[in-house]
Amino acid sequence: MDRKHFWLVIAISSLCVIRVQAQSDAQFNQYFSVVGYYNPAYVGTAGGLNVSGMYNLQWLGMENAPKTMVLTADMPWKYGKSEHGLGIVAYNETLGLDKNLYTSAQYAFKKKIGKGMLSIGIQAGLVNMAFDGSGIYIPDDEDETHQPPESDEAMTAAQADAMGLDLSAGLFFSTGKFHIGLASTHLLEPKLELNENLDRKINRGYNLMAGYNIQLKNPLLELQPSVFAQSNLQMVSTDVTLRAVYNKKYNGGIGGRVSDNGKMSAAILYFGMTIKGFRIGYAYEFPVSALIRTSAGSHELMATYRLNIEKSKGNRNRHKSVRIL
């Protein structure tokens, strides 16, 4: 696929999701570094054993702002003449009095098509949601004192939690220069009853990710444009990113996030480097919406370690997958 066709895919993808808004899953700025979190079909694509961690501190300046962390690990697996991928993902989020934890195992079947590799992936695991009712208070307008939660039957002063089954599936196609993936998460739309008065429902999510590696005339420079869209068919969020890589070691770039009304809601700066198998990255998200009145932005840190898996000469995986930094 040449550059002209790549940008056509980007334009069509953006138009397909512009009328819906927001997402069911976490919104990591460095989505390109934790592709497996969003799409189980990605596992085993990068080659070798890859372990990635990401931490996002969102909306600085706001009390009880979200704090999210994800850990992914994946590797290729060859059985006979067939190629597969295996992975795990763990996600933890703290938002006010709510705490959410996902843990899942992932599998992908891979089939070579032309110059690329098509992966079909599934993910199964558990989702746990907890609510700390001891932090609830109800202000009294008359004397400005706080009433205990027991004064409202719909609230609880105790901690409540529930667990449910969670499934996801996806497709991922990659060549040496181009990649595109489509996935659906929380297929069962689990509804968790924390107690008789409190329940949580996780809406099914959809996401599309595409990117292209452009080698410039200067052999030390490479451009990596990408797009990422998330939707739950009620809300959508679309990230458009452009990063430059120097000498395959240092990278930086800019990005923007577009909301359902077609307006930019955030501007993002990226920085990163690769040192002997380790990749580290940092992203700063600056709000350009009304959120700027209460927040100074968001910080995000990422670290990845890649370990090459030795294979015998007769059983070497010769597939060269797309490089996603």
CSV table of C-alpha atoms in Angstrom, one decimal:
chain,number,residue,atom,x,y,z
A,1,MET,CA,0.0,0.0,0.0
A,2,ASP,CA,1.5,3.3,-1.1
A,3,ARG,CA,1.2,6.7,0.7
A,4,LYS,CA,-1.7,7.8,-1.4
A,5,HIS,CA,-3.8,4.8,-0.4
A,6,PHE,CA,-2.7,5.1,3.3
A,7,TRP,CA,-4.0,8.7,3.6
A,8,LEU,CA,-7.2,7.6,1.9
A,9,VAL,CA,-7.7,4.9,4.5
A,10,ILE,CA,-7.1,7.6,7.2
A,11,ALA,CA,-9.6,10.0,5.7
A,12,ILE,CA,-12.3,7.3,5.4
A,13,SER,CA,-11.7,6.0,8.9
A,14,SER,CA,-12.1,9.4,10.4
A,15,LEU,CA,-15.3,10.1,8.5
A,16,CYS,CA,-16.8,6.8,9.6
A,17,VAL,CA,-16.4,7.7,13.3
A,18,ILE,CA,-16.9,11.4,13.4
A,19,ARG,CA,-20.6,11.3,14.2
A,20,VAL,CA,-20.2,9.1,17.3
A,21,GLN,CA,-18.2,10.0,20.4
A,22,ALA,CA,-15.9,8.8,23.3
A,23,GLN,CA,-14.8,5.3,24.3
A,24,SER,CA,-15.3,2.4,26.6
A,25,ASP,CA,-11.6,1.7,27.2
A,26,ALA,CA,-8.7,3.8,28.6
A,27,GLN,CA,-7.5,6.7,26.4
A,28,PHE,CA,-3.7,6.3,26.4
A,29,ASN,CA,-1.8,9.0,24.4
A,30,GLN,CA,0.9,6.6,23.4
A,31,TYR,CA,-1.6,4.0,22.1
A,32,PHE,CA,0.9,2.9,19.5
A,33,SER,CA,3.1,1.5,22.3
A,34,VAL,CA,0.4,-0.7,23.9
A,35,VAL,CA,-1.5,-1.9,20.8
A,36,GLY,CA,-2.2,-5.3,22.5
A,37,TYR,CA,-4.3,-3.6,25.1
A,38,TYR,CA,-6.7,-2.5,22.4
A,39,ASN,CA,-6.5,-5.4,20.0
A,40,PRO,CA,-5.7,-9.0,20.9
A,41,ALA,CA,-4.8,-9.8,17.3
A,42,TYR,CA,-1.6,-7.7,17.6
A,43,VAL,CA,0.1,-10.2,20.0
A,44,GLY,CA,3.2,-11.8,18.4
A,45,THR,CA,3.4,-9.2,15.7
A,46,ALA,CA,6.5,-7.3,16.9
A,47,GLY,CA,8.7,-10.4,17.2
A,48,GLY,CA,10.5,-11.5,20.3
A,49,LEU,CA,9.2,-11.3,23.9
A,50,ASN,CA,7.8,-7.8,24.6
A,51,VAL,CA,6.8,-6.4,28.0
A,52,SER,CA,5.3,-2.9,28.1
A,53,GLY,CA,4.1,-0.8,31.0
A,54,MET,CA,2.3,2.5,30.8
A,55,TYR,CA,1.1,4.9,33.5
A,56,ASN,CA,-1.2,7.9,32.9
A,57,LEU,CA,-1.8,10.7,35.4
A,58,GLN,CA,-4.8,12.5,33.9
A,59,TRP,CA,-6.2,16.0,34.4
A,60,LEU,CA,-3.7,17.4,36.9
A,61,GLY,CA,-5.2,19.9,39.3
A,62,MET,CA,-8.5,18.1,39.6
A,63,GLU,CA,-9.3,16.3,42.8
A,64,ASN,CA,-9.7,12.5,42.4
A,65,ALA,CA,-8.6,12.7,38.8
A,66,PRO,CA,-8.2,9.3,37.0
A,67,LYS,CA,-5.0,7.3,37.4
A,68,THR,CA,-4.6,4.4,34.9
A,69,MET,CA,-1.9,1.8,34.5
A,70,VAL,CA,-1.6,-1.1,31.9
A,71,LEU,CA,0.9,-3.9,31.6
A,72,THR,CA,1.1,-6.0,28.4
A,73,ALA,CA,3.3,-8.9,27.4
A,74,ASP,CA,3.3,-10.9,24.2
A,75,MET,CA,5.4,-13.2,22.0
A,76,PRO,CA,5.2,-15.1,18.7
A,77,TRP,CA,4.7,-18.9,18.8
A,78,LYS,CA,5.3,-21.2,15.9
A,79,TYR,CA,3.7,-24.7,15.9
A,80,GLY,CA,4.8,-26.7,12.9
A,81,LYS,CA,4.3,-24.5,9.9
A,82,SER,CA,1.6,-22.3,11.5
A,83,GLU,CA,2.3,-19.0,13.2
A,84,HIS,CA,0.5,-17.8,16.3
A,85,GLY,CA,0.8,-15.1,19.1
A,86,LEU,CA,0.3,-15.3,22.8
A,87,GLY,CA,-0.1,-12.5,25.3
A,88,ILE,CA,-1.5,-11.2,28.6
A,89,VAL,CA,-2.8,-7.8,29.6
A,90,ALA,CA,-3.5,-6.3,33.0
A,91,TYR,CA,-5.2,-2.9,33.5
A,92,ASN,CA,-5.9,-0.9,36.7
A,93,GLU,CA,-7.8,2.3,37.0
A,94,THR,CA,-8.6,4.5,40.0
A,95,LEU,CA,-11.3,7.2,39.4
A,96,GLY,CA,-12.6,8.9,42.5
A,97,LEU,CA,-14.3,6.2,44.6
A,98,ASP,CA,-14.2,3.6,41.8
A,99,LYS,CA,-11.4,1.1,41.1
A,100,ASN,CA,-11.4,-1.1,38.0
A,101,LEU,CA,-9.1,-4.1,37.3
A,102,TYR,CA,-9.0,-6.2,34.1
A,103,THR,CA,-6.8,-9.2,33.6
A,104,SER,CA,-6.9,-11.2,30.4
A,105,ALA,CA,-5.1,-13.8,28.3
A,106,GLN,CA,-4.7,-13.4,24.5
A,107,TYR,CA,-4.3,-15.6,21.5
A,108,ALA,CA,-3.8,-14.8,17.8
A,109,PHE,CA,-3.7,-17.0,14.7
A,110,LYS,CA,-1.5,-15.6,11.9
A,111,LYS,CA,-1.7,-16.1,8.1
A,112,LYS,CA,0.7,-14.7,5.6
A,113,ILE,CA,-1.1,-12.8,2.8
A,114,GLY,CA,1.0,-11.3,0.0
A,115,LYS,CA,3.7,-9.2,1.6
A,116,GLY,CA,1.9,-8.9,4.9
A,117,MET,CA,0.6,-10.9,7.8
A,118,LEU,CA,-3.1,-11.1,8.8
A,119,SER,CA,-3.8,-11.9,12.5
A,120,ILE,CA,-7.1,-12.9,14.0
A,121,GLY,CA,-7.1,-12.6,17.8
A,122,ILE,CA,-9.3,-13.3,20.8
A,123,GLN,CA,-9.0,-12.3,24.4
A,124,ALA,CA,-10.7,-13.7,27.6
A,125,GLY,CA,-10.4,-12.6,31.2
A,126,LEU,CA,-12.0,-11.2,34.2
A,127,VAL,CA,-13.1,-7.7,35.1
A,128,ASN,CA,-13.4,-6.5,38.7
A,129,MET,CA,-15.1,-3.3,39.7
A,130,ALA,CA,-15.0,-1.9,43.2
A,131,PHE,CA,-16.6,1.1,44.9
A,132,ASP,CA,-15.5,2.6,48.2
A,133,GLY,CA,-18.6,4.0,49.8
A,134,SER,CA,-16.8,5.1,52.9
A,135,GLY,CA,-15.6,8.2,51.0
A,136,ILE,CA,-19.2,9.4,50.3
A,137,TYR,CA,-20.4,12.6,52.0
A,138,ILE,CA,-23.7,14.5,51.5
A,139,PRO,CA,-23.5,18.2,52.2
A,140,ASP,CA,-26.3,19.8,54.2
A,141,ASP,CA,-27.2,23.2,52.7
A,142,GLU,CA,-28.5,24.6,55.9
A,143,ASP,CA,-25.6,24.1,58.3
A,144,GLU,CA,-22.9,23.0,55.8
A,145,THR,CA,-22.3,19.8,57.7
A,146,HIS,CA,-21.9,16.4,56.1
A,147,GLN,CA,-24.5,13.8,56.5
A,148,PRO,CA,-23.5,10.1,56.6
A,149,PRO,CA,-24.2,8.0,53.5
A,150,GLU,CA,-26.8,6.0,55.4
A,151,SER,CA,-29.1,9.0,55.2
A,152,ASP,CA,-29.6,8.1,51.5
A,153,GLU,CA,-30.9,4.5,50.9
A,154,ALA,CA,-29.4,4.5,47.4
A,155,MET,CA,-25.9,4.9,48.8
A,156,THR,CA,-23.7,2.7,50.9
A,157,ALA,CA,-20.9,3.4,53.3
A,158,ALA,CA,-19.3,0.0,52.8
A,159,GLN,CA,-17.0,-1.2,50.1
A,160,ALA,CA,-18.7,-3.1,47.3
A,161,ASP,CA,-17.2,-5.0,44.4
A,162,ALA,CA,-18.2,-7.5,41.7
A,163,MET,CA,-16.5,-9.7,39.1
A,164,GLY,CA,-17.5,-10.8,35.6
A,165,LEU,CA,-16.3,-12.5,32.4
A,166,ASP,CA,-14.8,-10.2,29.7
A,167,LEU,CA,-14.2,-11.1,26.0
A,168,SER,CA,-12.6,-9.2,23.1
A,169,ALA,CA,-11.7,-10.0,19.5
A,170,GLY,CA,-9.8,-8.3,16.7
A,171,LEU,CA,-8.1,-8.3,13.3
A,172,PHE,CA,-4.7,-6.9,12.6
A,173,PHE,CA,-2.8,-6.7,9.2
A,174,SER,CA,0.8,-5.6,8.9
A,175,THR,CA,3.6,-5.4,6.4
A,176,GLY,CA,7.1,-4.0,6.8
A,177,LYS,CA,5.7,-0.4,6.4
A,178,PHE,CA,2.0,-0.4,7.0
A,179,HIS,CA,-0.4,-1.7,9.7
A,180,ILE,CA,-4.1,-1.5,10.3
A,181,GLY,CA,-6.2,-3.1,13.0
A,182,LEU,CA,-9.9,-3.3,14.0
A,183,ALA,CA,-11.2,-4.7,17.3
A,184,SER,CA,-14.2,-5.0,19.5
A,185,THR,CA,-13.8,-5.0,23.2
A,186,HIS,CA,-16.2,-6.1,26.1
A,187,LEU,CA,-18.2,-8.2,23.7
A,188,LEU,CA,-20.5,-9.5,26.4
A,189,GLU,CA,-21.2,-6.0,27.8
A,190,PRO,CA,-20.9,-7.4,31.3
A,191,LYS,CA,-23.2,-5.9,34.0
A,192,LEU,CA,-21.8,-6.1,37.5
A,193,GLU,CA,-24.0,-5.9,40.5
A,194,LEU,CA,-21.8,-4.5,43.3
A,195,ASN,CA,-24.8,-4.6,45.7
A,196,GLU,CA,-28.6,-4.4,45.6
A,197,ASN,CA,-28.4,-0.6,45.0
A,198,LEU,CA,-25.3,-0.3,42.9
A,199,ASP,CA,-24.4,-1.8,39.5
A,200,ARG,CA,-22.0,-1.1,36.7
A,201,LYS,CA,-22.3,-1.9,33.0
A,202,ILE,CA,-19.4,-1.9,30.6
A,203,ASN,CA,-20.5,-1.0,27.1
A,204,ARG,CA,-19.1,-2.8,24.1
A,205,GLY,CA,-16.3,-0.8,22.5
A,206,TYR,CA,-14.9,-0.6,19.0
A,207,ASN,CA,-11.5,0.7,17.8
A,208,LEU,CA,-9.6,1.2,14.6
A,209,MET,CA,-5.8,1.8,14.4
A,210,ALA,CA,-3.7,2.5,11.3
A,211,GLY,CA,-0.1,3.7,10.8
A,212,TYR,CA,2.6,4.0,8.1
A,213,ASN,CA,6.4,4.1,8.2
A,214,ILE,CA,7.8,6.6,5.7
A,215,GLN,CA,11.5,6.5,5.0
A,216,LEU,CA,12.9,9.9,4.0
A,217,LYS,CA,15.8,10.6,1.7
A,218,ASN,CA,17.9,11.0,4.7
A,219,PRO,CA,18.5,7.4,5.8
A,220,LEU,CA,18.5,8.4,9.5
A,221,LEU,CA,15.1,10.0,9.4
A,222,GLU,CA,11.7,8.3,9.3
A,223,LEU,CA,8.2,9.6,9.7
A,224,GLN,CA,5.4,7.6,11.4
A,225,PRO,CA,1.9,9.0,10.9
A,226,SER,CA,-0.9,7.1,12.6
A,227,VAL,CA,-4.6,7.4,13.5
A,228,PHE,CA,-6.6,5.8,16.3
A,229,ALA,CA,-10.3,5.9,16.8
A,230,GLN,CA,-12.4,4.5,19.7
A,231,SER,CA,-16.2,4.4,19.9
A,232,ASN,CA,-19.0,2.7,21.9
A,233,LEU,CA,-21.6,3.8,19.3
A,234,GLN,CA,-22.6,6.6,21.5
A,235,MET,CA,-19.4,8.6,21.7
A,236,VAL,CA,-16.1,8.6,19.8
A,237,SER,CA,-12.6,9.9,20.2
A,238,THR,CA,-10.1,10.1,17.4
A,239,ASP,CA,-6.3,10.7,17.8
A,240,VAL,CA,-4.2,11.8,14.8
A,241,THR,CA,-0.4,11.5,15.4
A,242,LEU,CA,2.8,12.4,13.5
A,243,ARG,CA,6.1,11.3,14.9
A,244,ALA,CA,9.7,11.4,13.6
A,245,VAL,CA,12.4,8.8,14.3
A,246,TYR,CA,16.1,9.7,14.2
A,247,ASN,CA,18.7,6.9,13.8
A,248,LYS,CA,16.1,4.4,15.0
A,249,LYS,CA,16.9,5.6,18.5
A,250,TYR,CA,15.2,8.9,19.2
A,251,ASN,CA,11.6,9.9,18.4
A,252,GLY,CA,9.3,12.8,19.0
A,253,GLY,CA,6.2,14.2,17.6
A,254,ILE,CA,2.8,15.9,17.9
A,255,GLY,CA,-0.8,14.8,18.0
A,256,GLY,CA,-4.3,16.0,18.4
A,257,ARG,CA,-7.5,14.5,19.7
A,258,VAL,CA,-10.8,15.2,18.0
A,259,SER,CA,-14.2,14.9,19.8
A,260,ASP,CA,-17.6,14.1,18.3
A,261,ASN,CA,-18.4,17.7,17.4
A,262,GLY,CA,-15.4,17.7,15.1
A,263,LYS,CA,-13.4,20.1,17.4
A,264,MET,CA,-10.0,19.4,18.8
A,265,SER,CA,-10.2,18.6,22.6
A,266,ALA,CA,-6.5,18.1,23.3
A,267,ALA,CA,-3.0,18.7,21.9
A,268,ILE,CA,-0.3,16.1,22.6
A,269,LEU,CA,3.5,16.1,22.6
A,270,TYR,CA,5.6,12.9,22.4
A,271,PHE,CA,9.2,12.2,23.3
A,272,GLY,CA,11.1,8.8,23.4
A,273,MET,CA,14.2,6.9,22.9
A,274,THR,CA,15.5,3.3,22.5
A,275,ILE,CA,18.5,2.0,24.4
A,276,LYS,CA,19.7,-1.7,24.0
A,277,GLY,CA,16.3,-3.3,23.9
A,278,PHE,CA,14.6,-0.7,26.2
A,279,ARG,CA,12.2,1.9,24.9
A,280,ILE,CA,11.0,4.7,27.1
A,281,GLY,CA,8.4,7.3,26.2
A,282,TYR,CA,6.7,10.4,27.6
A,283,ALA,CA,3.6,12.2,26.4
A,284,TYR,CA,2.1,15.4,27.6
A,285,GLU,CA,-1.6,16.1,26.9
A,286,PHE,CA,-2.7,19.8,27.0
A,287,PRO,CA,-6.5,20.3,27.0
A,288,VAL,CA,-7.8,22.9,24.5
A,289,SER,CA,-11.4,22.5,25.5
A,290,ALA,CA,-13.3,23.9,28.6
A,291,LEU,CA,-11.3,21.4,30.7
A,292,ILE,CA,-8.4,23.9,30.6
A,293,ARG,CA,-10.2,25.9,33.3
A,294,THR,CA,-9.6,23.2,35.9
A,295,SER,CA,-6.7,21.1,34.6
A,296,ALA,CA,-3.1,21.8,33.6
A,297,GLY,CA,-3.0,18.7,31.4
A,298,SER,CA,-2.0,15.0,31.7
A,299,HIS,CA,1.3,13.2,32.0
A,300,GLU,CA,2.0,9.7,30.6
A,301,LEU,CA,5.1,7.5,31.0
A,302,MET,CA,5.8,4.3,29.0
A,303,ALA,CA,8.6,1.7,29.2
A,304,THR,CA,9.1,-1.4,27.0
A,305,TYR,CA,11.6,-4.2,27.0
A,306,ARG,CA,12.1,-6.5,24.0
A,307,LEU,CA,14.0,-9.8,24.3
A,308,ASN,CA,14.9,-11.6,21.1
A,309,ILE,CA,13.9,-15.3,21.2
A,310,GLU,CA,16.6,-17.5,19.8
A,311,LYS,CA,15.4,-20.1,17.2
A,312,SER,CA,17.2,-22.8,15.4
A,313,LYS,CA,18.1,-22.0,11.8
A,314,GLY,CA,15.6,-24.5,10.4
A,315,ASN,CA,12.8,-23.1,12.5
A,316,ARG,CA,13.4,-19.4,12.3
A,317,ASN,CA,10.5,-17.0,12.1
A,318,ARG,CA,11.3,-15.0,9.0
A,319,HIS,CA,8.3,-12.6,9.2
A,320,LYS,CA,9.5,-9.0,9.5
A,321,SER,CA,6.7,-7.1,11.1
A,322,VAL,CA,5.9,-3.4,11.1
A,323,ARG,CA,7.8,-1.4,13.6
A,324,ILE,CA,5.6,0.4,16.1
A,325,LEU,CA,7.4,2.7,18.5
